[in-house]
Amino acid sequence: KQEVTQIPAALSVPEGENLVLNCSFTDSAIYNLQWFRQDPGKGLTSLLLIQSSQREQTSGRLNASLDKSSGRSTLYIAASQPGDSATYLCAVEVNYGQNFVFGPGTRLSVLP
Amino acid sequence: DGGITQSPKYLFRKEGQNVTLSCEQNLNHDAMYWYRQDPGQGLRLIYYSQIVNDFQKGDIAEGYSVSREKKESFPLTVTSAQKNPTAFYLCASSVQGLSAFFGQGTRLTVV
């Protein structure tokens, strides 16, 4: 059964720092991997989608990498801002339209 | 604007009562999902549907039911058989090769 973990569970950094969030999954047979952002009491917003054949994706200050063979993905946030404060979740899609398996999330606080 | 709409935002259920959470999407996505989120835990899959008139149980389907009569709609009913329904419920949709879209959630509380 696919399991997803995220490290750290919580992170607090001063504004301007570069930071890395980690995601690990137990079964490398994935369709894709997505990183989401969740603000308190809100739904999820997709940040980056990495197909299983890709190694990384970039959007603005965000860069996500995928190493299927080792079951790992990282989300790199450059020059963090207080507006980046949120919970970040990674999810692997086992097969299209069947299931996303989510990690527990990393709660990020960026201090002004 | 295309997206997913969940309603209501807040819902209160009395003991022994069935309640239905609405999820509508205008993204023309084939696949739709219902997740439950509890404090300190990740999202857990309740039900998913890949096409109209077909749906599959997820990891925690007991006490829940769904229907998929239209492509745009995937309502979730929380039945009286669900003994601990207080949670945040999220609906999502996706299409092959693209990101999943989530609604803004419904917070259900038992009173």
CSV table of C-alpha atoms in Angstrom, one decimal:
chain,number,residue,atom,x,y,z
A,1,LYS,CA,0.0,0.0,0.0
A,2,GLN,CA,1.4,3.4,-1.0
A,3,GLU,CA,2.4,5.6,1.9
A,4,VAL,CA,3.5,9.2,1.8
A,5,THR,CA,5.5,11.0,4.5
A,6,GLN,CA,6.6,14.6,4.7
A,7,ILE,CA,9.5,16.1,6.6
A,8,PRO,CA,9.6,18.4,8.5
A,9,ALA,CA,6.1,18.5,10.0
A,10,ALA,CA,6.5,22.2,10.8
A,11,LEU,CA,9.0,24.8,9.8
A,12,SER,CA,9.5,28.4,10.9
A,13,VAL,CA,11.9,30.6,9.0
A,14,PRO,CA,12.7,34.3,8.7
A,15,GLU,CA,11.6,36.1,5.5
A,16,GLY,CA,14.0,35.9,2.6
A,17,GLU,CA,15.4,32.4,3.4
A,18,ASN,CA,15.5,29.7,0.8
A,19,LEU,CA,13.9,26.5,2.1
A,20,VAL,CA,13.3,22.8,1.1
A,21,LEU,CA,10.3,20.7,2.0
A,22,ASN,CA,10.7,16.9,1.6
A,23,CYS,CA,8.2,14.2,0.5
A,24,SER,CA,8.8,10.5,0.4
A,25,PHE,CA,6.7,7.7,-1.0
A,26,THR,CA,7.0,3.9,-0.6
A,27,ASP,CA,6.0,2.7,-4.0
A,28,SER,CA,7.7,4.1,-7.1
A,29,ALA,CA,4.9,3.0,-9.4
A,30,ILE,CA,3.2,6.4,-9.6
A,31,TYR,CA,1.4,8.2,-12.3
A,32,ASN,CA,2.4,11.7,-11.1
A,33,LEU,CA,3.2,13.7,-8.0
A,34,GLN,CA,1.7,17.0,-7.1
A,35,TRP,CA,2.5,19.7,-4.5
A,36,PHE,CA,-0.4,21.6,-3.0
A,37,ARG,CA,-0.8,24.6,-0.7
A,38,GLN,CA,-3.6,24.8,1.9
A,39,ASP,CA,-4.4,27.9,3.8
A,40,PRO,CA,-6.3,27.4,7.1
A,41,GLY,CA,-9.9,26.4,6.6
A,42,LYS,CA,-9.6,26.4,2.9
A,43,GLY,CA,-9.3,23.9,0.0
A,44,LEU,CA,-6.1,22.9,-1.7
A,45,THR,CA,-4.4,24.8,-4.5
A,46,SER,CA,-2.2,22.9,-6.9
A,47,LEU,CA,1.3,24.4,-7.1
A,48,LEU,CA,3.2,22.0,-9.3
A,49,LEU,CA,2.6,18.8,-11.1
A,50,ILE,CA,5.4,16.4,-12.0
A,51,GLN,CA,4.6,13.6,-14.4
A,52,SER,CA,6.3,10.3,-13.7
A,53,SER,CA,8.6,10.7,-16.7
A,54,GLN,CA,9.8,14.2,-15.6
A,55,ARG,CA,12.5,15.1,-13.1
A,56,GLU,CA,11.4,18.6,-12.1
A,57,GLN,CA,9.0,21.5,-12.6
A,58,THR,CA,9.4,25.2,-11.9
A,59,SER,CA,6.9,27.9,-11.3
A,60,GLY,CA,8.1,31.3,-10.2
A,61,ARG,CA,10.0,30.9,-6.9
A,62,LEU,CA,9.0,27.3,-6.6
A,63,ASN,CA,10.9,24.3,-7.9
A,64,ALA,CA,9.9,20.7,-7.4
A,65,SER,CA,12.0,17.7,-8.2
A,66,LEU,CA,11.1,14.0,-8.4
A,67,ASP,CA,13.3,11.0,-8.0
A,68,LYS,CA,11.0,8.0,-8.6
A,69,SER,CA,13.6,5.4,-8.0
A,70,SER,CA,14.4,6.6,-4.5
A,71,GLY,CA,10.8,7.6,-3.8
A,72,ARG,CA,11.5,11.2,-3.1
A,73,SER,CA,10.4,14.7,-4.1
A,74,THR,CA,11.5,18.0,-2.8
A,75,LEU,CA,9.8,21.4,-3.0
A,76,TYR,CA,12.3,24.3,-3.1
A,77,ILE,CA,11.0,27.8,-2.2
A,78,ALA,CA,13.3,30.6,-3.0
A,79,ALA,CA,13.3,34.0,-1.1
A,80,SER,CA,10.5,33.1,1.2
A,81,GLN,CA,7.8,35.7,2.0
A,82,PRO,CA,5.2,35.9,4.8
A,83,GLY,CA,2.5,35.2,2.2
A,84,ASP,CA,4.1,31.7,1.7
A,85,SER,CA,2.9,30.8,5.2
A,86,ALA,CA,0.6,27.8,4.7
A,87,THR,CA,0.5,24.0,4.9
A,88,TYR,CA,2.2,22.3,2.0
A,89,LEU,CA,1.0,18.8,1.0
A,90,CYS,CA,2.4,16.4,-1.5
A,91,ALA,CA,0.3,13.7,-3.2
A,92,VAL,CA,1.1,10.9,-5.5
A,93,GLU,CA,-1.4,9.7,-8.1
A,94,VAL,CA,-1.3,5.9,-8.2
A,95,ASN,CA,-3.2,5.6,-11.4
A,96,TYR,CA,-5.2,8.2,-13.3
A,97,GLY,CA,-8.6,8.8,-11.8
A,98,GLN,CA,-8.2,6.2,-9.1
A,99,ASN,CA,-6.6,7.8,-6.1
A,100,PHE,CA,-4.3,10.5,-4.8
A,101,VAL,CA,-2.4,9.4,-1.7
A,102,PHE,CA,-1.5,12.5,0.4
A,103,GLY,CA,1.2,13.1,2.9
A,104,PRO,CA,0.3,14.7,6.3
A,105,GLY,CA,1.7,18.1,5.2
A,106,THR,CA,4.4,20.5,6.3
A,107,ARG,CA,3.2,23.6,8.1
A,108,LEU,CA,5.3,26.6,7.1
A,109,SER,CA,5.5,29.9,8.9
A,110,VAL,CA,7.6,32.7,7.3
A,111,LEU,CA,8.3,35.4,9.8
A,112,PRO,CA,8.5,39.1,8.7
B,1,ASP,CA,-14.6,31.1,-14.3
B,2,GLY,CA,-14.0,27.3,-14.3
B,3,GLY,CA,-13.7,25.6,-11.0
B,4,ILE,CA,-15.3,23.4,-8.3
B,5,THR,CA,-18.0,24.6,-6.0
B,6,GLN,CA,-18.8,22.9,-2.7
B,7,SER,CA,-21.8,23.8,-0.6
B,8,PRO,CA,-22.6,24.5,2.0
B,9,LYS,CA,-19.4,25.9,3.6
B,10,TYR,CA,-20.6,24.9,7.1
B,11,LEU,CA,-23.1,22.2,7.9
B,12,PHE,CA,-24.5,21.0,11.2
B,13,ARG,CA,-25.9,17.5,11.7
B,14,LYS,CA,-28.0,16.1,14.5
B,15,GLU,CA,-27.5,12.6,15.8
B,16,GLY,CA,-29.1,10.1,13.5
B,17,GLN,CA,-29.6,12.5,10.6
B,18,ASN,CA,-28.4,12.0,7.0
B,19,VAL,CA,-26.9,15.1,5.3
B,20,THR,CA,-25.8,15.7,1.7
B,21,LEU,CA,-22.8,17.7,0.7
B,22,SER,CA,-22.8,19.2,-2.8
B,23,CYS,CA,-19.9,19.2,-5.2
B,24,GLU,CA,-20.3,20.8,-8.7
B,25,GLN,CA,-17.5,21.3,-11.3
B,26,ASN,CA,-17.6,23.1,-14.7
B,27,LEU,CA,-14.1,21.9,-15.8
B,28,ASN,CA,-15.4,19.0,-17.9
B,29,HIS,CA,-13.3,16.7,-15.8
B,30,ASP,CA,-14.0,13.0,-15.9
B,31,ALA,CA,-12.7,12.0,-12.5
B,32,MET,CA,-14.1,13.3,-9.2
B,33,TYR,CA,-13.2,12.5,-5.6
B,34,TRP,CA,-14.3,13.0,-2.0
B,35,TYR,CA,-11.7,13.3,0.8
B,36,ARG,CA,-12.0,13.7,4.5
B,37,GLN,CA,-9.5,15.8,6.5
B,38,ASP,CA,-9.2,15.6,10.3
B,39,PRO,CA,-6.9,17.8,12.4
B,40,GLY,CA,-3.3,16.7,12.2
B,41,GLN,CA,-4.0,14.0,9.6
B,42,GLY,CA,-3.6,13.9,5.9
B,43,LEU,CA,-6.5,13.6,3.5
B,44,ARG,CA,-8.2,10.3,3.3
B,45,LEU,CA,-10.2,9.1,0.3
B,46,ILE,CA,-13.9,8.4,0.8
B,47,TYR,CA,-15.1,7.7,-2.8
B,48,TYR,CA,-14.0,8.4,-6.3
B,49,SER,CA,-15.6,8.3,-9.7
B,50,GLN,CA,-13.9,8.0,-13.1
B,51,ILE,CA,-17.0,8.3,-15.3
B,52,VAL,CA,-20.7,9.0,-15.0
B,53,ASN,CA,-22.8,6.3,-13.3
B,54,ASP,CA,-19.8,4.6,-11.9
B,55,PHE,CA,-17.9,5.1,-8.6
B,56,GLN,CA,-15.6,3.2,-6.3
B,57,LYS,CA,-15.1,3.0,-2.6
B,58,GLY,CA,-12.0,4.6,-1.1
B,59,ASP,CA,-10.2,3.8,2.2
B,60,ILE,CA,-13.0,5.1,4.5
B,61,ALA,CA,-16.3,4.6,2.6
B,62,GLU,CA,-18.2,3.1,5.5
B,63,GLY,CA,-21.1,5.4,6.6
B,64,TYR,CA,-21.0,7.4,3.3
B,65,SER,CA,-22.7,7.2,0.0
B,66,VAL,CA,-22.4,9.0,-3.4
B,67,SER,CA,-24.0,9.2,-6.8
B,68,ARG,CA,-22.7,10.3,-10.2
B,69,GLU,CA,-25.7,10.9,-12.4
B,70,LYS,CA,-24.1,13.9,-14.2
B,71,LYS,CA,-20.5,14.6,-15.2
B,72,GLU,CA,-20.6,17.9,-13.3
B,73,SER,CA,-22.0,16.7,-10.0
B,74,PHE,CA,-20.8,14.3,-7.3
B,75,PRO,CA,-22.8,14.7,-4.1
B,76,LEU,CA,-21.8,13.0,-0.9
B,77,THR,CA,-24.3,11.8,1.7
B,78,VAL,CA,-23.1,11.3,5.3
B,79,THR,CA,-25.4,8.7,6.7
B,80,SER,CA,-26.4,8.0,10.3
B,81,ALA,CA,-24.1,5.0,10.1
B,82,GLN,CA,-21.1,7.3,10.1
B,83,LYS,CA,-20.4,7.5,13.9
B,84,ASN,CA,-17.8,10.2,13.8
B,85,PRO,CA,-18.7,12.5,10.9
B,86,THR,CA,-17.3,15.8,12.3
B,87,ALA,CA,-14.5,16.7,9.8
B,88,PHE,CA,-13.5,18.9,6.9
B,89,TYR,CA,-14.7,17.4,3.6
B,90,LEU,CA,-13.0,18.2,0.3
B,91,CYS,CA,-14.2,17.5,-3.2
B,92,ALA,CA,-11.7,17.3,-6.1
B,93,SER,CA,-11.7,16.7,-9.9
B,94,SER,CA,-9.0,15.9,-12.4
B,95,VAL,CA,-8.4,15.1,-16.0
B,96,GLN,CA,-5.6,12.9,-17.3
B,97,GLY,CA,-2.2,14.7,-17.3
B,98,LEU,CA,-3.3,17.8,-15.6
B,99,SER,CA,-3.4,19.0,-12.0
B,100,ALA,CA,-6.3,18.2,-9.7
B,101,PHE,CA,-8.6,21.0,-8.7
B,102,PHE,CA,-10.1,21.2,-5.2
B,103,GLY,CA,-13.2,22.9,-3.8
B,104,GLN,CA,-13.1,25.1,-0.8
B,105,GLY,CA,-14.4,22.5,1.5
B,106,THR,CA,-17.4,21.8,3.8
B,107,ARG,CA,-17.0,21.8,7.5
B,108,LEU,CA,-19.4,19.3,9.0
B,109,THR,CA,-20.2,19.4,12.8
B,110,VAL,CA,-22.4,17.0,14.8
B,111,VAL,CA,-24.5,18.9,17.3
